[in-house]
mmCIF file of C-alpha atoms in Angstrom:
data_model
loop_
_atom_site.group_PDB
_atom_site.id
_atom_site.type_symbol
_atom_site.label_atom_id
_atom_site.label_comp_id
_atom_site.label_asym_id
_atom_site.label_seq_id
_atom_site.Cartn_x
_atom_site.Cartn_y
_atom_site.Cartn_z
ATOM 1 C CA MET A 1103 -0.012 0.011 -0.013
ATOM 2 C CA GLU A 1104 1.240 3.467 -0.874
ATOM 3 C CA LEU A 1105 -0.586 6.513 0.554
ATOM 4 C CA ARG A 1106 -0.114 9.926 -0.939
ATOM 5 C CA PHE A 1107 -1.563 13.376 -0.141
ATOM 6 C CA ASN A 1108 -1.373 16.608 -2.148
ATOM 7 C CA SER A 1109 -0.990 19.950 -0.415
ATOM 8 C CA ILE A 1110 -3.929 22.065 -1.548
ATOM 9 C CA CYS A 1111 -3.577 25.018 0.821
ATOM 10 C CA THR A 1112 -0.970 26.798 2.924
ATOM 11 C CA PHE A 1113 -2.127 29.262 5.586
ATOM 12 C CA PRO A 1114 0.641 31.461 7.100
ATOM 13 C CA LEU A 1115 0.237 32.616 10.681
ATOM 14 C CA PRO A 1116 1.444 35.883 12.329
ATOM 15 C CA THR A 1117 3.132 33.993 15.212
ATOM 16 C CA ASP A 1118 4.001 30.380 16.037
ATOM 17 C CA LEU A 1119 1.194 27.858 16.269
ATOM 18 C CA PHE A 1120 0.770 26.426 19.771
ATOM 19 C CA ALA A 1121 -2.642 24.717 19.527
ATOM 20 C CA LEU A 1122 -5.025 23.387 16.901
ATOM 21 C CA ALA A 1123 -8.446 21.722 17.029
ATOM 22 C CA VAL A 1124 -10.506 20.420 14.142
ATOM 23 C CA HIS A 1125 -14.326 20.439 14.208
ATOM 24 C CA GLY A 1126 -15.816 16.964 13.927
ATOM 25 C CA ASN A 1127 -18.914 17.851 11.914
ATOM 26 C CA SER A 1128 -17.954 20.884 9.795
ATOM 27 C CA PRO A 1129 -14.834 21.957 7.837
ATOM 28 C CA VAL A 1130 -13.763 24.278 10.640
ATOM 29 C CA VAL A 1131 -10.329 24.649 12.276
ATOM 30 C CA ALA A 1132 -9.565 26.478 15.524
ATOM 31 C CA ILE A 1133 -6.048 27.896 15.900
ATOM 32 C CA GLY A 1134 -4.207 29.038 19.060
ATOM 33 C CA LEU A 1135 -1.080 31.162 18.774
ATOM 34 C CA ALA A 1136 1.981 32.032 20.805
ATOM 35 C CA SER A 1137 0.641 35.588 21.042
ATOM 36 C CA GLY A 1138 -2.460 34.394 22.929
ATOM 37 C CA HIS A 1139 -4.752 34.869 19.938
ATOM 38 C CA VAL A 1140 -7.437 32.317 19.081
ATOM 39 C CA GLN A 1141 -9.081 32.277 15.683
ATOM 40 C CA LEU A 1142 -11.619 30.125 13.833
ATOM 41 C CA GLN A 1143 -11.072 29.286 10.190
ATOM 42 C CA ARG A 1144 -13.656 27.895 7.719
ATOM 43 C CA LEU A 1145 -12.403 25.694 4.908
ATOM 44 C CA PRO A 1146 -14.079 25.615 1.471
ATOM 45 C CA ALA A 1147 -16.171 22.616 0.524
ATOM 46 C CA PRO A 1148 -14.096 19.747 -0.894
ATOM 47 C CA PRO A 1149 -14.370 18.633 -4.558
ATOM 48 C CA PRO A 1150 -16.910 15.892 -5.300
ATOM 49 C CA ASN A 1151 -15.839 12.284 -5.719
ATOM 50 C CA SER A 1152 -17.176 12.113 -9.235
ATOM 51 C CA SER A 1153 -15.560 13.088 -12.502
ATOM 52 C CA THR A 1154 -12.280 14.933 -13.009
ATOM 53 C CA GLU A 1155 -14.154 17.678 -14.891
ATOM 54 C CA ALA A 1156 -16.518 18.196 -11.976
ATOM 55 C CA LYS A 1157 -13.614 18.418 -9.553
ATOM 56 C CA ALA A 1158 -11.943 21.092 -11.691
ATOM 57 C CA ASN A 1159 -14.996 23.327 -11.325
ATOM 58 C CA THR A 1160 -15.092 23.293 -7.507
ATOM 59 C CA PRO A 1161 -13.749 26.222 -5.409
ATOM 60 C CA SER A 1162 -10.994 24.210 -3.819
ATOM 61 C CA THR A 1163 -9.418 23.355 -7.165
ATOM 62 C CA ASN A 1164 -10.307 26.091 -9.610
ATOM 63 C CA GLY A 1165 -8.605 28.932 -7.651
ATOM 64 C CA TYR A 1166 -11.620 30.580 -6.111
ATOM 65 C CA GLY A 1167 -11.638 28.860 -2.751
ATOM 66 C CA THR A 1168 -10.311 30.667 0.295
ATOM 67 C CA ILE A 1169 -10.094 30.035 3.973
ATOM 68 C CA GLU A 1170 -12.448 32.375 5.798
ATOM 69 C CA THR A 1171 -11.617 33.833 9.207
ATOM 70 C CA ALA A 1172 -14.879 33.529 11.128
ATOM 71 C CA TRP A 1173 -13.562 35.389 14.138
ATOM 72 C CA ARG A 1174 -10.290 36.236 15.837
ATOM 73 C CA THR A 1175 -9.453 37.589 19.295
ATOM 74 C CA ARG A 1176 -6.666 37.872 21.834
ATOM 75 C CA ARG A 1177 -8.057 35.314 24.239
ATOM 76 C CA HIS A 1178 -5.072 34.967 26.616
ATOM 77 C CA LYS A 1179 -2.419 37.313 27.936
ATOM 78 C CA GLY A 1180 0.283 34.703 27.438
ATOM 79 C CA SER A 1181 0.325 31.991 24.787
ATOM 80 C CA CYS A 1182 -2.673 29.801 23.971
ATOM 81 C CA ARG A 1183 -1.423 26.327 24.956
ATOM 82 C CA SER A 1184 -4.351 24.086 24.150
ATOM 83 C CA LEU A 1185 -7.714 24.056 22.386
ATOM 84 C CA ALA A 1186 -10.607 21.574 22.504
ATOM 85 C CA PHE A 1187 -14.156 21.524 21.260
ATOM 86 C CA THR A 1188 -16.920 20.274 23.530
ATOM 87 C CA THR A 1189 -18.435 16.963 22.457
ATOM 88 C CA ASP A 1190 -21.324 18.757 20.709
ATOM 89 C CA TYR A 1191 -18.909 21.270 19.093
ATOM 90 C CA VAL A 1192 -21.046 24.167 20.350
ATOM 91 C CA GLN A 1193 -18.264 25.506 22.592
ATOM 92 C CA LEU A 1194 -14.558 25.983 22.009
ATOM 93 C CA LEU A 1195 -12.367 25.676 25.124
ATOM 94 C CA SER A 1196 -8.978 27.355 25.310
ATOM 95 C CA ALA A 1197 -6.191 27.201 27.923
ATOM 96 C CA GLY A 1198 -3.459 29.817 28.217
ATOM 97 C CA SER A 1199 -0.118 30.241 29.921
ATOM 98 C CA ASP A 1200 -1.791 33.006 31.938
ATOM 99 C CA GLY A 1201 -3.411 30.267 33.987
ATOM 100 C CA THR A 1202 -6.935 30.572 32.679
ATOM 101 C CA VAL A 1203 -9.315 28.295 30.768
ATOM 102 C CA LYS A 1204 -12.126 29.925 28.807
ATOM 103 C CA ALA A 1205 -15.234 28.587 27.112
ATOM 104 C CA ALA A 1206 -16.590 30.472 24.079
ATOM 105 C CA ALA A 1207 -19.306 29.956 21.486
ATOM 106 C CA THR A 1208 -17.855 28.256 18.444
ATOM 107 C CA GLU A 1209 -19.905 30.324 16.013
ATOM 108 C CA THR A 1210 -19.242 33.759 17.483
ATOM 109 C CA GLY A 1211 -16.256 33.461 19.766
ATOM 110 C CA GLN A 1212 -18.167 35.086 22.618
ATOM 111 C CA VAL A 1213 -16.873 33.933 26.048
ATOM 112 C CA SER A 1214 -19.491 32.093 28.130
ATOM 113 C CA GLY A 1215 -17.350 31.081 31.136
ATOM 114 C CA LYS A 1216 -13.864 30.911 32.529
ATOM 115 C CA ILE A 1217 -11.884 29.460 35.352
ATOM 116 C CA ALA A 1218 -8.467 29.972 36.949
ATOM 117 C CA VAL A 1219 -6.239 26.903 36.937
ATOM 118 C CA PRO A 1220 -5.391 25.778 40.478
ATOM 119 C CA ARG A 1221 -1.879 26.794 41.547
ATOM 120 C CA ASP A 1222 0.877 24.284 42.116
ATOM 121 C CA PRO A 1223 1.853 22.989 45.613
ATOM 122 C CA ASN A 1224 4.168 25.956 46.078
ATOM 123 C CA GLY A 1225 1.431 28.473 45.374
ATOM 124 C CA LYS A 1226 2.863 29.413 41.962
ATOM 125 C CA LEU A 1227 1.058 29.668 38.634
ATOM 126 C CA ASP A 1228 0.608 26.211 37.103
ATOM 127 C CA PRO A 1229 0.105 26.776 33.351
ATOM 128 C CA PRO A 1230 -2.100 24.225 31.570
ATOM 129 C CA THR A 1231 -0.652 21.830 28.966
ATOM 130 C CA LEU A 1232 -3.708 19.941 27.635
ATOM 131 C CA LEU A 1233 -7.474 20.165 27.428
ATOM 132 C CA HIS A 1234 -9.812 17.304 26.520
ATOM 133 C CA ALA A 1235 -13.591 17.150 26.692
ATOM 134 C CA LEU A 1236 -14.144 13.541 27.755
ATOM 135 C CA SER A 1237 -17.971 13.744 27.729
ATOM 136 C CA PRO A 1238 -20.709 16.375 27.888
ATOM 137 C CA GLN A 1239 -20.170 16.430 31.659
ATOM 138 C CA SER A 1240 -16.404 16.065 32.099
ATOM 139 C CA LEU A 1241 -13.406 18.162 31.083
ATOM 140 C CA LEU A 1242 -9.801 16.993 31.593
ATOM 141 C CA LEU A 1243 -7.153 19.637 32.254
ATOM 142 C CA ALA A 1244 -3.473 18.787 32.572
ATOM 143 C CA THR A 1245 -0.822 21.239 33.845
ATOM 144 C CA ASP A 1246 2.956 21.773 33.991
ATOM 145 C CA SER A 1247 3.181 20.370 37.523
ATOM 146 C CA SER A 1248 1.820 16.968 36.312
ATOM 147 C CA ALA A 1249 -1.617 17.616 37.834
ATOM 148 C CA LEU A 1250 -4.670 16.211 36.013
ATOM 149 C CA HIS A 1251 -7.829 18.085 37.009
ATOM 150 C CA ILE A 1252 -11.359 16.900 36.169
ATOM 151 C CA TYR A 1253 -13.999 19.627 35.858
ATOM 152 C CA ASP A 1254 -17.765 19.389 35.669
ATOM 153 C CA LEU A 1255 -19.438 20.939 32.619
ATOM 154 C CA ARG A 1256 -22.991 22.155 32.780
ATOM 155 C CA SER A 1257 -25.554 21.291 30.140
ATOM 156 C CA ASN A 1258 -24.819 24.640 28.419
ATOM 157 C CA ASN A 1259 -21.096 23.803 28.522
ATOM 158 C CA ALA A 1260 -20.233 26.589 30.936
ATOM 159 C CA PHE A 1261 -18.174 25.652 33.962
ATOM 160 C CA ALA A 1262 -20.285 24.378 36.823
ATOM 161 C CA GLY A 1263 -17.720 25.353 39.438
ATOM 162 C CA ALA A 1264 -14.419 27.109 39.793
ATOM 163 C CA LYS A 1265 -12.768 24.141 41.511
ATOM 164 C CA PRO A 1266 -12.092 20.732 39.969
ATOM 165 C CA GLN A 1267 -14.097 17.759 41.136
ATOM 166 C CA GLN A 1268 -11.037 15.516 41.203
ATOM 167 C CA THR A 1269 -7.265 15.898 40.836
ATOM 168 C CA HIS A 1270 -4.816 13.093 40.010
ATOM 169 C CA HIS A 1271 -1.075 12.820 39.337
ATOM 170 C CA PRO A 1272 -0.662 9.836 36.998
ATOM 171 C CA HIS A 1273 2.862 10.944 35.937
ATOM 172 C CA TYR A 1274 5.879 12.544 37.531
ATOM 173 C CA ASP A 1275 6.206 14.974 34.639
ATOM 174 C CA TYR A 1276 3.680 17.048 32.664
ATOM 175 C CA ILE A 1277 1.093 15.077 30.663
ATOM 176 C CA SER A 1278 1.927 15.165 26.979
ATOM 177 C CA SER A 1279 -1.097 13.334 25.541
ATOM 178 C CA ILE A 1280 -4.516 12.047 26.520
ATOM 179 C CA THR A 1281 -6.397 9.358 24.542
ATOM 180 C CA PRO A 1282 -9.841 8.150 25.634
ATOM 181 C CA LEU A 1283 -10.125 4.338 25.557
ATOM 182 C CA THR A 1284 -12.931 2.637 23.603
ATOM 183 C CA PRO A 1285 -16.153 2.631 25.690
ATOM 184 C CA SER A 1286 -17.187 -0.722 27.116
ATOM 185 C CA GLU A 1287 -20.083 -2.680 25.584
ATOM 186 C CA THR A 1288 -22.131 -1.932 28.723
ATOM 187 C CA SER A 1289 -21.708 1.846 28.337
ATOM 188 C CA THR A 1290 -25.094 3.614 27.938
ATOM 189 C CA SER A 1291 -23.670 7.048 27.193
ATOM 190 C CA GLY A 1292 -21.295 6.038 24.396
ATOM 191 C CA TYR A 1293 -18.489 8.003 26.065
ATOM 192 C CA SER A 1294 -15.440 6.483 27.657
ATOM 193 C CA ARG A 1295 -14.787 6.736 31.391
ATOM 194 C CA GLN A 1296 -11.165 5.691 31.035
ATOM 195 C CA TRP A 1297 -8.258 7.339 29.248
ATOM 196 C CA PHE A 1298 -4.661 6.534 28.386
ATOM 197 C CA SER A 1299 -2.022 9.189 28.955
ATOM 198 C CA THR A 1300 1.661 9.767 28.395
ATOM 199 C CA GLY A 1301 3.913 11.931 30.562
ATOM 200 C CA GLY A 1302 7.668 12.019 30.896
ATOM 201 C CA SER A 1303 8.850 8.488 30.147
ATOM 202 C CA THR A 1304 5.774 6.663 31.505
ATOM 203 C CA THR A 1305 2.229 5.765 30.494
ATOM 204 C CA ALA A 1306 -0.906 5.548 32.686
ATOM 205 C CA VAL A 1307 -4.621 4.741 32.571
ATOM 206 C CA THR A 1308 -7.060 6.743 34.655
ATOM 207 C CA ASP A 1309 -10.725 5.957 35.388
ATOM 208 C CA ILE A 1310 -13.077 8.843 36.082
ATOM 209 C CA ARG A 1311 -14.570 6.949 39.035
ATOM 210 C CA LYS A 1312 -11.614 4.904 40.372
ATOM 211 C CA GLY A 1313 -8.777 7.315 39.677
ATOM 212 C CA VAL A 1314 -5.419 6.086 38.373
ATOM 213 C CA VAL A 1315 -5.749 2.348 37.704
ATOM 214 C CA PHE A 1316 -2.448 1.715 35.948
ATOM 215 C CA GLU A 1317 1.037 3.265 35.956
ATOM 216 C CA SER A 1318 3.785 1.878 33.749
ATOM 217 C CA GLY A 1319 7.469 1.554 34.445
ATOM 218 C CA ASP A 1320 10.142 3.805 32.926
ATOM 219 C CA PHE A 1321 10.449 3.401 29.122
ATOM 220 C CA GLU A 1322 13.788 5.259 29.183
ATOM 221 C CA GLU A 1323 12.608 7.748 26.544
ATOM 222 C CA GLU A 1324 10.321 10.754 26.686
ATOM 223 C CA LEU A 1325 6.858 9.978 25.272
ATOM 224 C CA PHE A 1326 5.030 12.733 23.414
ATOM 225 C CA SER A 1327 1.904 11.397 21.768
ATOM 226 C CA SER A 1328 -0.770 8.677 21.723
ATOM 227 C CA THR A 1329 -3.802 7.533 19.720
ATOM 228 C CA LEU A 1330 -6.085 4.529 19.096
ATOM 229 C CA ALA A 1331 -5.606 2.731 15.820
ATOM 230 C CA GLY A 1332 -7.753 -0.254 14.817
ATOM 231 C CA GLY A 1333 -7.447 -3.569 16.505
ATOM 232 C CA ALA A 1334 -10.270 -6.086 16.954
ATOM 233 C CA ASP A 1335 -12.341 -3.572 18.968
ATOM 234 C CA HIS A 1336 -10.536 -0.366 17.939
ATOM 235 C CA ASP A 1337 -8.450 -0.793 21.055
ATOM 236 C CA ARG A 1338 -4.873 -0.783 19.737
ATOM 237 C CA ILE A 1339 -2.998 1.913 21.662
ATOM 238 C CA VAL A 1340 -0.151 3.625 19.825
ATOM 239 C CA THR A 1341 2.440 6.014 21.331
ATOM 240 C CA GLY A 1342 5.263 8.086 19.838
ATOM 241 C CA GLY A 1343 8.426 9.230 21.616
ATOM 242 C CA GLU A 1344 11.775 10.840 21.268
ATOM 243 C CA LYS A 1345 13.678 7.859 19.756
ATOM 244 C CA GLY A 1346 11.635 7.658 16.533
ATOM 245 C CA ALA A 1347 9.660 4.437 17.061
ATOM 246 C CA LEU A 1348 5.961 3.767 17.672
ATOM 247 C CA ARG A 1349 5.029 1.571 20.597
ATOM 248 C CA MET A 1350 1.804 -0.487 20.215
ATOM 249 C CA TRP A 1351 -0.356 -2.505 22.600
ATOM 250 C CA GLU A 1352 -3.330 -4.662 21.571
ATOM 251 C CA GLY A 1353 -6.452 -4.942 23.757
ATOM 252 C CA GLY A 1354 -6.765 -1.564 25.460
ATOM 253 C CA LEU A 1355 -6.216 -1.519 29.185
ATOM 254 C CA LYS A 1356 -5.652 -5.284 29.381
ATOM 255 C CA GLY A 1357 -3.009 -5.121 26.702
ATOM 256 C CA VAL A 1358 -1.202 -2.279 28.430
ATOM 257 C CA ILE A 1359 -1.225 -4.104 31.762
ATOM 258 C CA LYS A 1360 0.160 -7.278 30.166
ATOM 259 C CA GLY A 1361 2.934 -5.154 28.685
ATOM 260 C CA LYS A 1362 3.163 -7.027 25.369
ATOM 261 C CA GLU A 1363 4.175 -4.151 23.198
ATOM 262 C CA LYS A 1364 5.325 -4.045 19.541
ATOM 263 C CA LYS A 1365 7.601 -1.446 18.033
ATOM 264 C CA LEU A 1366 7.647 0.130 14.580
ATOM 265 C CA THR A 1367 10.569 2.449 13.657
ATOM 266 C CA ILE A 1368 9.409 5.585 11.778
ATOM 267 C CA ALA A 1369 12.594 7.621 11.790
ATOM 268 C CA LYS A 1370 15.380 6.543 14.080
ATOM 269 C CA GLY A 1371 16.502 9.271 16.474
ATOM 270 C CA GLU A 1372 13.764 11.701 15.426
ATOM 271 C CA SER A 1373 10.946 12.613 17.826
ATOM 272 C CA LEU A 1374 7.385 11.541 17.043
ATOM 273 C CA ASP A 1375 5.640 14.609 18.439
ATOM 274 C CA VAL A 1376 2.022 13.902 17.475
ATOM 275 C CA THR A 1377 0.037 10.879 16.299
ATOM 276 C CA CYS A 1378 -3.463 10.573 14.773
ATOM 277 C CA SER A 1379 -5.458 7.622 13.493
ATOM 278 C CA VAL A 1380 -6.291 7.931 9.793
ATOM 279 C CA PRO A 1381 -10.087 7.544 9.315
ATOM 280 C CA ALA A 1382 -11.252 4.371 7.587
ATOM 281 C CA SER A 1383 -13.092 6.566 5.128
ATOM 282 C CA VAL A 1384 -9.683 7.830 3.905
ATOM 283 C CA VAL A 1385 -7.791 4.501 3.894
ATOM 284 C CA GLU A 1386 -8.334 1.068 5.360
ATOM 285 C CA GLY A 1387 -5.588 -0.873 7.126
ATOM 286 C CA ASP A 1388 -5.224 0.686 10.590
ATOM 287 C CA VAL A 1389 -2.989 3.545 9.416
ATOM 288 C CA VAL A 1390 -1.592 6.178 11.816
ATOM 289 C CA ALA A 1391 -0.407 9.634 10.779
ATOM 290 C CA VAL A 1392 2.728 10.726 12.674
ATOM 291 C CA GLY A 1393 4.040 14.301 12.915
ATOM 292 C CA LEU A 1394 7.830 14.423 13.413
ATOM 293 C CA GLY A 1395 10.232 16.934 14.877
ATOM 294 C CA ASP A 1396 12.000 17.235 11.519
ATOM 295 C CA GLY A 1397 8.916 18.779 9.865
ATOM 296 C CA THR A 1398 7.634 15.664 8.078
ATOM 297 C CA VAL A 1399 4.430 13.634 8.374
ATOM 298 C CA SER A 1400 4.678 9.852 8.013
ATOM 299 C CA PHE A 1401 1.939 7.295 7.563
ATOM 300 C CA ALA A 1402 2.411 3.938 9.272
ATOM 301 C CA GLN A 1403 0.318 0.805 8.851
ATOM 302 C CA THR A 1404 -0.123 -0.738 12.311
ATOM 303 C CA ASN A 1405 -2.118 -3.886 11.420
ATOM 304 C CA HIS A 1406 -0.471 -6.837 13.194
ATOM 305 C CA ARG A 1407 -0.276 -8.698 9.848
ATOM 306 C CA ARG A 1408 1.335 -5.826 7.931
ATOM 307 C CA THR A 1409 3.298 -3.008 9.488
ATOM 308 C CA GLY A 1410 5.545 -0.367 7.960
ATOM 309 C CA VAL A 1411 5.795 3.191 6.676
ATOM 310 C CA VAL A 1412 3.427 3.602 3.687
ATOM 311 C CA GLY A 1413 3.860 7.312 2.951
ATOM 312 C CA ARG A 1414 5.701 10.518 3.830
ATOM 313 C CA MET A 1415 5.296 14.225 3.149
ATOM 314 C CA ARG A 1416 6.992 17.419 4.307
ATOM 315 C CA HIS A 1417 5.078 20.009 6.292
ATOM 316 C CA ASP A 1418 8.012 22.398 6.812
ATOM 317 C CA GLU A 1419 11.768 22.544 6.248
ATOM 318 C CA VAL A 1420 12.607 24.091 9.626
ATOM 319 C CA ASP A 1421 9.884 23.598 12.272
ATOM 320 C CA GLY A 1422 8.509 20.378 13.592
ATOM 321 C CA VAL A 1423 4.911 19.213 13.212
ATOM 322 C CA MET A 1424 2.970 19.844 16.436
ATOM 323 C CA ALA A 1425 -0.566 19.112 15.281
ATOM 324 C CA ILE A 1426 -2.270 16.763 12.765
ATOM 325 C CA ASP A 1427 -5.932 15.830 12.400
ATOM 326 C CA PHE A 1428 -8.549 15.095 9.764
ATOM 327 C CA ASP A 1429 -11.647 17.160 8.970
ATOM 328 C CA PRO A 1430 -15.041 15.505 8.313
ATOM 329 C CA ASP A 1431 -14.305 15.391 4.583
ATOM 330 C CA GLY A 1432 -11.106 13.367 5.074
ATOM 331 C CA ARG A 1433 -8.685 16.193 4.405
ATOM 332 C CA LEU A 1434 -5.539 16.193 6.555
ATOM 333 C CA ILE A 1435 -4.739 19.326 8.549
ATOM 334 C CA SER A 1436 -1.106 19.738 9.652
ATOM 335 C CA GLY A 1437 0.334 22.510 11.770
ATOM 336 C CA GLY A 1438 3.752 23.538 12.996
ATOM 337 C CA GLY A 1439 5.957 26.625 13.140
ATOM 338 C CA SER A 1440 3.997 29.500 11.677
ATOM 339 C CA ILE A 1441 1.960 27.663 9.020
ATOM 340 C CA VAL A 1442 -1.054 25.388 8.736
ATOM 341 C CA LYS A 1443 -1.493 23.179 5.677
ATOM 342 C CA VAL A 1444 -4.486 21.340 4.221
ATOM 343 C CA TRP A 1445 -3.850 18.089 2.327
ATOM 344 C CA GLU A 1446 -6.055 16.031 0.082
ATOM 345 C CA LYS A 1447 -5.657 12.310 -0.628
ATOM 346 C CA ASN A 1448 -4.133 11.668 -4.049
ATOM 347 C CA ILE A 1449 -6.518 9.068 -5.398
ATOM 348 C CA ASP A 1450 -4.741 8.831 -8.765
ATOM 349 C CA HIS A 1451 -1.559 7.615 -7.080
ATOM 350 C CA PHE A 1452 -3.093 5.453 -4.360
ATOM 351 C CA SER A 1453 -2.331 1.783 -4.438
ATOM 352 C CA ASP A 1454 -2.909 -1.225 -2.190
ATOM 353 C CA ASP A 1455 0.077 -3.226 -3.350
ATOM 354 C CA GLU A 1456 1.424 -5.844 -0.953
ATOM 355 C CA ASP A 1457 5.005 -4.859 -1.933
ATOM 356 C CA SER A 1458 4.597 -1.089 -1.473
ATOM 357 C CA SER A 1459 5.521 -1.273 2.196
ATOM 358 C CA ASP A 1460 9.101 -1.927 1.031
ATOM 359 C CA ASN A 1461 9.322 1.744 0.098
ATOM 360 C CA GLU A 1462 9.968 2.592 3.766
ATOM 361 C CA GLY A 1463 12.274 5.598 4.047
ATOM 362 C CA GLU A 1464 11.387 7.190 0.718
ATOM 363 C CA ASP A 1465 9.687 10.573 0.370
ATOM 364 C CA LEU A 1466 6.536 9.081 -1.096
ATOM 365 C CA ILE A 1467 4.586 12.328 -1.051
ATOM 366 C CA ASN A 1468 5.451 15.545 -2.884
ATOM 367 C CA PRO A 1469 5.829 18.238 -0.207
ATOM 368 C CA ASN A 1470 5.364 21.065 -2.660
ATOM 369 C CA GLY A 1471 2.085 22.746 -3.503
ATOM 370 C CA THR A 1472 2.249 26.033 -1.631
ATOM 371 C CA ASN A 1473 0.467 28.947 -3.359
ATOM 372 C CA ASP A 1474 0.199 32.576 -2.462
ATOM 373 C CA GLY A 1475 -2.666 34.912 -2.952
ATOM 374 C CA GLY A 1476 -5.985 35.458 -1.322
ATOM 375 C CA SER A 1477 -7.401 37.844 1.247
ATOM 376 C CA LYS A 1478 -6.269 39.429 4.432
ATOM 377 C CA GLY A 1479 -7.501 37.950 7.702
ATOM 378 C CA ASN A 1480 -9.821 39.721 10.075
ATOM 379 C CA SER A 1481 -8.150 42.180 12.419
ATOM 380 C CA ASP A 1482 -8.534 41.913 16.171
ATOM 381 C CA GLU A 1483 -9.497 44.680 18.581
ATOM 382 C CA GLU A 1484 -5.961 44.455 20.019
ATOM 383 C CA SER A 1485 -2.629 44.712 18.282
ATOM 384 C CA ASP A 1486 -1.182 41.545 16.688
ATOM 385 C CA ASP A 1487 2.324 42.793 17.301
ATOM 386 C CA GLU A 1488 2.355 41.559 20.860
ATOM 387 C CA SER A 1489 3.789 38.056 20.551
ATOM 388 C CA SER A 1490 4.957 35.975 23.431
ATOM 389 C CA GLU A 1491 8.370 34.347 23.734
ATOM 390 C CA GLU A 1492 6.936 32.032 26.428
ATOM 391 C CA GLU A 1493 7.206 28.441 25.343
ATOM 392 C CA ARG A 1494 5.023 25.404 26.012
ATOM 393 C CA PRO A 1495 6.735 22.588 27.928
ATOM 394 C CA LYS A 1496 9.896 21.950 25.877
ATOM 395 C CA ARG A 1497 10.339 18.763 23.960
ATOM 396 C CA LYS A 1498 13.832 17.612 23.320
ATOM 397 C CA LYS A 1499 13.510 17.459 19.556
ATOM 398 C CA ARG A 1500 10.988 20.242 19.045
ATOM 399 C CA LYS A 1501 12.406 22.916 16.761
ATOM 400 C CA ARG A 1502 10.809 26.231 17.480
ATOM 401 C CA ASN A 1503 12.049 29.680 16.512
ATOM 402 C CA LYS A 1504 11.623 31.823 19.603
ATOM 403 C CA GLY A 1505 10.516 35.421 19.480
ATOM 404 C CA LYS A 1506 9.459 35.530 15.812
ATOM 405 C CA ASP A 1507 7.624 38.773 15.273
ATOM 406 C CA ARG A 1508 5.375 38.316 12.309
ATOM 407 C CA GLY A 1509 2.606 40.439 13.619
ATOM 408 C CA LYS A 1510 2.394 42.537 10.437
ATOM 409 C CA MET A 1511 2.232 39.600 8.033
ATOM 410 C CA ASN A 1512 -0.905 39.430 5.929
ATOM 411 C CA HIS A 1513 -2.976 36.248 6.269
ATOM 412 C CA ILE A 1514 -2.541 34.820 2.777
ATOM 413 C CA MET A 1515 -4.979 32.064 2.024
ATOM 414 C CA ALA A 1516 -5.121 30.186 -1.284
ATOM 415 C CA PHE A 1517 -6.085 26.825 -2.610
ATOM 416 C CA LYS A 1518 -4.147 25.088 -5.317
ATOM 417 C CA GLY A 1519 -4.669 26.650 -8.754
ATOM 418 C CA MET A 1520 -4.987 30.247 -7.579
ATOM 419 C CA ASP A 1521 -3.156 32.845 -9.638
#
C-alpha cells in the first residue's frame, strides 16, 4: 500500500502555532497562537468524488476557494497552549499560559465562562498543557506540575464550578497526551470513562470513578503522543516518543497491563511529536499519521499482519509538526511553526500493493504545492504585534524559533490553482 496526499492550501500565521483543534462535523479549524490569539477558520467545501471535470469546477481546485476567518481575538495574555471543542462542538475551550481556561461559543467566539487553573503545591502559577472534553459532563485539564484536574461541565457547557471535582497525578512529569479508551459494551452514554495518557517516560490509565488504575514503568525515553488505531475492537494503543519508534499495545487496558508491546521504527533518532489515526473513510488498514520533529508527516500501517511506513510528506523545512488531524471530509490538517497546511488524498496515485511497504524511508509524497494569494485575515481589537516568547513545555527534539515577530504579516490564504 502506498498512501499519498497533495498539499492544496498553505495558511501562514502571524506567530507560532501552539494549539489546533478540528471540528468533527464541519470543515472548521480552531487555531491558538503564541501571542495568545485564538481564531476560527472555515475551509471551502471539498471537490466531489465524481468526474475529473466536476472536480476542476469546484472552489478548492479552480482557484476561487479561500479560507475564511470567522472570528479572531486575543483570548489569553500569554500564549494559547491548548484548544478543544466540547463533544457537541457548540463551545470551544482554550487554555493559556496566563493560567486561565475559557469557554466560548464556536460560531461567534463570545466567552461564556472561565476558570483559573489551580496553583501548584508551592502556590505558583501552574500553566495548563492539555485540554480534553471527555464527555458532555467532564473536562480533563493537565498542567505543567503533572496535575490532572477533572472539571464538571453544565448542560450549556459553561463551567459548573471554579474548582475541579477531582485531581490526580498519573505521571511525575507534565502530561503530553490524552487518549480516551474505547467505551465498554455496557456503556449507555457512548463515552469512555477511562483514558490513556503519556507523561515524561511513563504511561498511565485513569478511570473517572476509580482514579489512576495503571502506571507503567520507565520506558527510558520521553513519550510525546498517543492515539487509538484499529485492533479487533478499535483498542490498539499507539504512542510516539523521542527515539523515533511507535510503541503499540493490543487490547486496550488489558493489553497495556500485560505489557506485550510491539515497536515500529518511523525515523530513528527523530521525535514523534504527534500521532493521529487515519479515518477508515480515507484509507483502510489501521493507518496512523505521525508528525515528526523534523517537519515531516509519516503514515504507518499498524495492522499486526502488515506493518511499515506507507507514505511521507513534508510540512516544513525548519519547524517540527505539532498538530495533525482530519476534517469531516477526510482532508488532513497539519500545523507547525507559523503555518497550517491542508492536504487532500491523491486518489490517482493510491495503491494497495502488498509490496509497496518496502518503500519505507522514501519521500513518497510531494511536499510542494504552496500557493500565495487570497485575502487578508480579520483584524482583532488588540494589536497583533504583541507576541509571546513564552514556550510550552519543551520537547527535546521540538524545533521552534523563539521570538518571531510576524505580527504585520498578511494572512494569505489560497487553494491550489490560484493565480
